[in-house]
PDB file of C-alpha atoms in Angstrom:
ATOM      1  CA  VAL A 285       9.534  97.259 -37.348  1.00  0.00           C
ATOM      2  CA  VAL A 286       9.179 100.785 -35.730  1.00  0.00           C
ATOM      3  CA  VAL A 287       6.478 102.834 -34.866  1.00  0.00           C
ATOM      4  CA  SER A 288       6.459 106.549 -33.893  1.00  0.00           C
ATOM      5  CA  ASP A 289       2.939 108.997 -33.030  1.00  0.00           C
ATOM      6  CA  THR A 290       3.819 112.612 -32.394  1.00  0.00           C
ATOM      7  CA  GLY A 291       4.356 113.907 -28.784  1.00  0.00           C
ATOM      8  CA  SER A 292       5.273 109.577 -28.159  1.00  0.00           C
ATOM      9  CA  PRO A 293       8.592 108.286 -28.112  1.00  0.00           C
ATOM     10  CA  THR A 294       9.598 105.969 -31.065  1.00  0.00           C
ATOM     11  CA  VAL A 295       9.697 102.753 -30.304  1.00  0.00           C
ATOM     12  CA  THR A 296      11.709 100.131 -32.828  1.00  0.00           C
ATOM     13  CA  LEU A 297      10.706  95.923 -32.706  1.00  0.00           C
ATOM     14  CA  ALA A 298      13.840  94.479 -33.952  1.00  0.00           C
ATOM     15  CA  GLY A 299      12.985  91.262 -36.581  1.00  0.00           C
ATOM     16  CA  GLY A 300       9.637  92.086 -36.201  1.00  0.00           C
ATOM     17  CA  TYR A 301       8.401  92.035 -39.429  1.00  0.00           C
ATOM     18  CA  THR A 302      10.014  89.167 -42.101  1.00  0.00           C
ATOM     19  CA  TYR A 303       8.668  89.584 -45.516  1.00  0.00           C
ATOM     20  CA  LEU A 304       8.247  86.446 -47.460  1.00  0.00           C
ATOM     21  CA  ALA A 305       8.894  86.182 -50.798  1.00  0.00           C
ATOM     22  CA  ALA A 306       5.993  84.184 -53.588  1.00  0.00           C
ATOM     23  CA  PRO A 307       7.476  81.067 -54.135  1.00  0.00           C
ATOM     24  CA  THR A 308       8.637  80.635 -57.710  1.00  0.00           C
ATOM     25  CA  ILE A 309       9.121  76.896 -59.791  1.00  0.00           C
ATOM     26  CA  GLY A 310      11.768  76.729 -61.793  1.00  0.00           C
ATOM     27  CA  GLY A 311      11.110  72.754 -63.126  1.00  0.00           C
ATOM     28  CA  MET A 312       8.572  70.417 -62.973  1.00  0.00           C
ATOM     29  CA  THR A 313      10.149  66.788 -63.482  1.00  0.00           C
ATOM     30  CA  PRO A 314       8.210  64.527 -65.191  1.00  0.00           C
ATOM     31  CA  SER A 315       5.593  66.705 -66.583  1.00  0.00           C
ATOM     32  CA  SER A 316       3.332  64.283 -67.799  1.00  0.00           C
ATOM     33  CA  GLY A 317       2.535  60.938 -65.927  1.00  0.00           C
ATOM     34  CA  SER A 318      -0.596  59.312 -64.353  1.00  0.00           C
ATOM     35  CA  ALA A 319      -2.491  59.729 -60.799  1.00  0.00           C
ATOM     36  CA  GLY A 320      -0.094  58.631 -57.821  1.00  0.00           C
ATOM     37  CA  ASP A 321       3.241  58.959 -60.071  1.00  0.00           C
ATOM     38  CA  PRO A 322       6.144  60.647 -58.369  1.00  0.00           C
ATOM     39  CA  VAL A 323       7.129  64.213 -58.958  1.00  0.00           C
ATOM     40  CA  THR A 324       9.381  66.630 -58.386  1.00  0.00           C
ATOM     41  CA  ILE A 325       9.022  70.064 -58.323  1.00  0.00           C
ATOM     42  CA  THR A 326      12.198  72.701 -58.602  1.00  0.00           C
ATOM     43  CA  GLY A 327      12.140  76.060 -57.703  1.00  0.00           C
ATOM     44  CA  SER A 328      12.493  78.926 -54.962  1.00  0.00           C
ATOM     45  CA  GLY A 329      10.528  79.554 -51.078  1.00  0.00           C
ATOM     46  CA  PHE A 330       8.921  76.274 -50.798  1.00  0.00           C
ATOM     47  CA  ALA A 331       8.589  76.376 -46.930  1.00  0.00           C
ATOM     48  CA  PRO A 332       8.465  72.934 -44.929  1.00  0.00           C
ATOM     49  CA  GLY A 333       4.725  72.771 -43.599  1.00  0.00           C
ATOM     50  CA  SER A 334       3.132  75.507 -45.517  1.00  0.00           C
ATOM     51  CA  THR A 335       3.513  74.595 -49.051  1.00  0.00           C
ATOM     52  CA  LYS A 336       0.550  73.450 -50.668  1.00  0.00           C
ATOM     53  CA  ILE A 337       0.638  72.606 -54.502  1.00  0.00           C
ATOM     54  CA  ALA A 338      -2.625  72.052 -56.216  1.00  0.00           C
ATOM     55  CA  PHE A 339      -2.774  70.428 -60.231  1.00  0.00           C
ATOM     56  CA  GLY A 340      -5.821  72.044 -61.530  1.00  0.00           C
ATOM     57  CA  LYS A 341      -8.261  72.242 -58.606  1.00  0.00           C
ATOM     58  CA  ASN A 342      -6.697  68.961 -56.976  1.00  0.00           C
ATOM     59  CA  LEU A 343      -4.557  68.855 -54.429  1.00  0.00           C
ATOM     60  CA  ALA A 344      -1.094  66.934 -54.777  1.00  0.00           C
ATOM     61  CA  VAL A 345      -0.195  63.879 -52.018  1.00  0.00           C
ATOM     62  CA  ASP A 346       2.967  63.175 -49.831  1.00  0.00           C
ATOM     63  CA  VAL A 347       3.853  66.352 -50.101  1.00  0.00           C
ATOM     64  CA  ASP A 348       7.332  66.642 -49.479  1.00  0.00           C
ATOM     65  CA  VAL A 349       9.720  69.717 -48.891  1.00  0.00           C
ATOM     66  CA  VAL A 350      12.672  68.467 -49.099  1.00  0.00           C
ATOM     67  CA  SER A 351      14.696  71.925 -49.357  1.00  0.00           C
ATOM     68  CA  PRO A 352      13.115  75.682 -49.681  1.00  0.00           C
ATOM     69  CA  THR A 353      14.438  74.932 -53.132  1.00  0.00           C
ATOM     70  CA  LYS A 354      13.219  71.146 -54.042  1.00  0.00           C
ATOM     71  CA  VAL A 355       9.825  69.519 -53.049  1.00  0.00           C
ATOM     72  CA  THR A 356       8.387  65.766 -54.064  1.00  0.00           C
ATOM     73  CA  LEU A 357       4.688  64.674 -54.299  1.00  0.00           C
ATOM     74  CA  ARG A 358       2.643  62.270 -56.261  1.00  0.00           C
ATOM     75  CA  ALA A 359       0.336  64.010 -58.756  1.00  0.00           C
ATOM     76  CA  PRO A 360      -3.509  63.475 -57.443  1.00  0.00           C
ATOM     77  CA  ALA A 361      -5.996  61.902 -60.074  1.00  0.00           C
ATOM     78  CA  GLY A 362      -6.848  64.069 -62.989  1.00  0.00           C
ATOM     79  CA  THR A 363      -7.023  64.558 -66.800  1.00  0.00           C
ATOM     80  CA  GLY A 364      -5.935  66.302 -69.765  1.00  0.00           C
ATOM     81  CA  LYS A 365      -3.269  68.647 -69.204  1.00  0.00           C
ATOM     82  CA  GLU A 366      -3.598  70.999 -65.574  1.00  0.00           C
ATOM     83  CA  HIS A 367      -1.088  74.076 -64.734  1.00  0.00           C
ATOM     84  CA  VAL A 368       0.270  72.962 -61.144  1.00  0.00           C
ATOM     85  CA  VAL A 369       0.213  75.774 -58.544  1.00  0.00           C
ATOM     86  CA  VAL A 370       2.328  76.101 -55.559  1.00  0.00           C
ATOM     87  CA  THR A 371       1.232  77.766 -52.146  1.00  0.00           C
ATOM     88  CA  THR A 372       2.708  79.528 -49.714  1.00  0.00           C
ATOM     89  CA  PRO A 373       2.661  82.065 -46.913  1.00  0.00           C
ATOM     90  CA  GLY A 374       4.711  83.841 -49.579  1.00  0.00           C
ATOM     91  CA  GLY A 375       2.147  83.768 -52.608  1.00  0.00           C
ATOM     92  CA  SER A 376       1.402  81.638 -55.470  1.00  0.00           C
ATOM     93  CA  ALA A 377       3.645  80.458 -58.691  1.00  0.00           C
ATOM     94  CA  THR A 378       2.076  78.849 -61.118  1.00  0.00           C
ATOM     95  CA  SER A 379       3.837  76.465 -63.669  1.00  0.00           C
ATOM     96  CA  PRO A 380       5.206  77.109 -67.094  1.00  0.00           C
ATOM     97  CA  VAL A 381       4.760  74.082 -68.086  1.00  0.00           C
ATOM     98  CA  LEU A 382       0.910  72.052 -68.043  1.00  0.00           C
ATOM     99  CA  PHE A 383       0.952  68.642 -66.467  1.00  0.00           C
ATOM    100  CA  SER A 384      -0.045  66.370 -68.845  1.00  0.00           C
ATOM    101  CA  TYR A 385      -2.056  62.753 -67.514  1.00  0.00           C
ATOM    102  CA  VAL A 386      -1.229  59.791 -69.243  1.00  0.00           C
ATOM    103  CA  LEU A 387      -4.350  56.877 -69.207  1.00  0.00           C
ATOM    104  CA  GLY A 388      -2.864  54.460 -67.631  1.00  0.00           C
ATOM    105  CA  GLU A 389      -4.188  50.649 -66.942  1.00  0.00           C
ATOM    106  CA  GLN A 390      -7.079  51.433 -70.264  1.00  0.00           C
ATOM    107  CA  PHE A 391      -7.309  49.352 -73.360  1.00  0.00           C
ATOM    108  CA  HIS A 392      -9.765  49.294 -76.002  1.00  0.00           C
ATOM    109  CA  GLN A 393     -10.137  46.725 -78.040  1.00  0.00           C
ATOM    110  CA  LYS A 394     -10.025  46.240 -81.484  1.00  0.00           C
ATOM    111  CA  PRO A 395     -11.444  42.640 -82.964  1.00  0.00           C
ATOM    112  CA  ALA A 396      -9.529  40.708 -85.813  1.00  0.00           C
ATOM    113  CA  SER A 397     -13.493  40.179 -87.334  1.00  0.00           C
ATOM    114  CA  SER A 398     -16.311  42.441 -86.613  1.00  0.00           C
ATOM    115  CA  ALA A 399     -18.310  39.165 -84.737  1.00  0.00           C
ATOM    116  CA  LEU A 400     -19.484  39.050 -81.482  1.00  0.00           C
ATOM    117  CA  PRO A 401     -18.437  37.443 -79.107  1.00  0.00           C
ATOM    118  CA  PHE A 402     -15.322  36.343 -79.692  1.00  0.00           C
ATOM    119  CA  THR A 403     -14.499  32.547 -79.867  1.00  0.00           C
ATOM    120  CA  GLY A 404     -11.303  30.292 -79.176  1.00  0.00           C
ATOM    121  CA  SER A 405     -10.561  30.753 -82.862  1.00  0.00           C
ATOM    122  CA  ASP A 406     -10.677  34.434 -82.770  1.00  0.00           C
ATOM    123  CA  SER A 407      -7.977  36.824 -82.097  1.00  0.00           C
ATOM    124  CA  LEU A 408      -8.033  39.681 -80.256  1.00  0.00           C
ATOM    125  CA  GLU A 409      -5.980  42.652 -80.335  1.00  0.00           C
ATOM    126  CA  LEU A 410      -5.014  45.521 -77.059  1.00  0.00           C
ATOM    127  CA  LEU A 411      -4.193  48.692 -77.676  1.00  0.00           C
ATOM    128  CA  GLY A 412      -3.416  50.727 -75.131  1.00  0.00           C
ATOM    129  CA  VAL A 413      -0.654  51.703 -72.067  1.00  0.00           C
ATOM    130  CA  GLY A 414      -0.680  50.212 -68.577  1.00  0.00           C
ATOM    131  CA  GLY A 415      -0.907  46.573 -66.979  1.00  0.00           C
ATOM    132  CA  TRP A 416      -1.828  43.226 -67.849  1.00  0.00           C
ATOM    133  CA  PHE A 417      -5.573  42.850 -67.926  1.00  0.00           C
ATOM    134  CA  LEU A 418      -5.726  39.882 -69.493  1.00  0.00           C
ATOM    135  CA  ALA A 419      -6.280  36.154 -68.502  1.00  0.00           C
ATOM    136  CA  ALA A 420      -3.756  33.222 -67.590  1.00  0.00           C
ATOM    137  CA  GLY A 421      -2.527  32.022 -70.972  1.00  0.00           C
ATOM    138  CA  ALA A 422      -4.684  34.376 -72.906  1.00  0.00           C
ATOM    139  CA  TRP A 423      -2.587  35.807 -76.032  1.00  0.00           C
ATOM    140  CA  ALA A 424      -2.590  39.502 -77.014  1.00  0.00           C
ATOM    141  CA  PHE A 425      -0.767  42.210 -79.398  1.00  0.00           C
ATOM    142  CA  LEU A 426       0.619  45.659 -77.799  1.00  0.00           C
ATOM    143  CA  ALA A 427      -0.111  48.435 -80.058  1.00  0.00           C
ATOM    144  CA  GLY A 428       3.786  49.552 -81.381  1.00  0.00           C
ATOM    145  CA  ASP A 429       4.728  46.404 -80.593  1.00  0.00           C
ATOM    146  CA  ARG A 430       2.982  43.472 -83.595  1.00  0.00           C
ATOM    147  CA  ARG A 431       5.209  40.151 -81.586  1.00  0.00           C
ATOM    148  CA  ARG A 432       2.635  37.987 -80.259  1.00  0.00           C
ATOM    149  CA  ARG A 433       2.820  37.587 -76.194  1.00  0.00           C
ATOM    150  CA  ARG A 434       1.429  35.097 -74.057  1.00  0.00           C
ATOM    151  CA  ARG A 435      -0.128  35.754 -70.196  1.00  0.00           C
ATOM    152  CA  ALA A 436       1.593  32.775 -68.185  1.00  0.00           C
TER     153      ALA A 436
END
């Protein structure tokens, strides 16, 4: 930085100004998942301690700036598709790809008959993704996998 004034000596401050480039996002892996899932973002300009990452309006959690070109984090809660925005003291960058939230741990039922409630002789098909929400000894058919499953 050089400061000068008419009639005064010029003052130079070496290294008195640092230009901070805006971050860039080169990639995001994976580009879909659920809240809490690990995500890695690659690019440039990531700064330890001052990099914020938002999925839409929700801030990511467990953000770790591994290097100026790599950040790991856990996706925050959300639904649908969201832009991912990386913000540093140098500016902001928006991901070229939207993060798509996958609904996990949710099922809906497709009864074998329209009679409710179900009885011991009725069958129930669970359609969805995620964990098992069946009582011990219950039977279920998984969507896309028509084999009969029994929860022990």
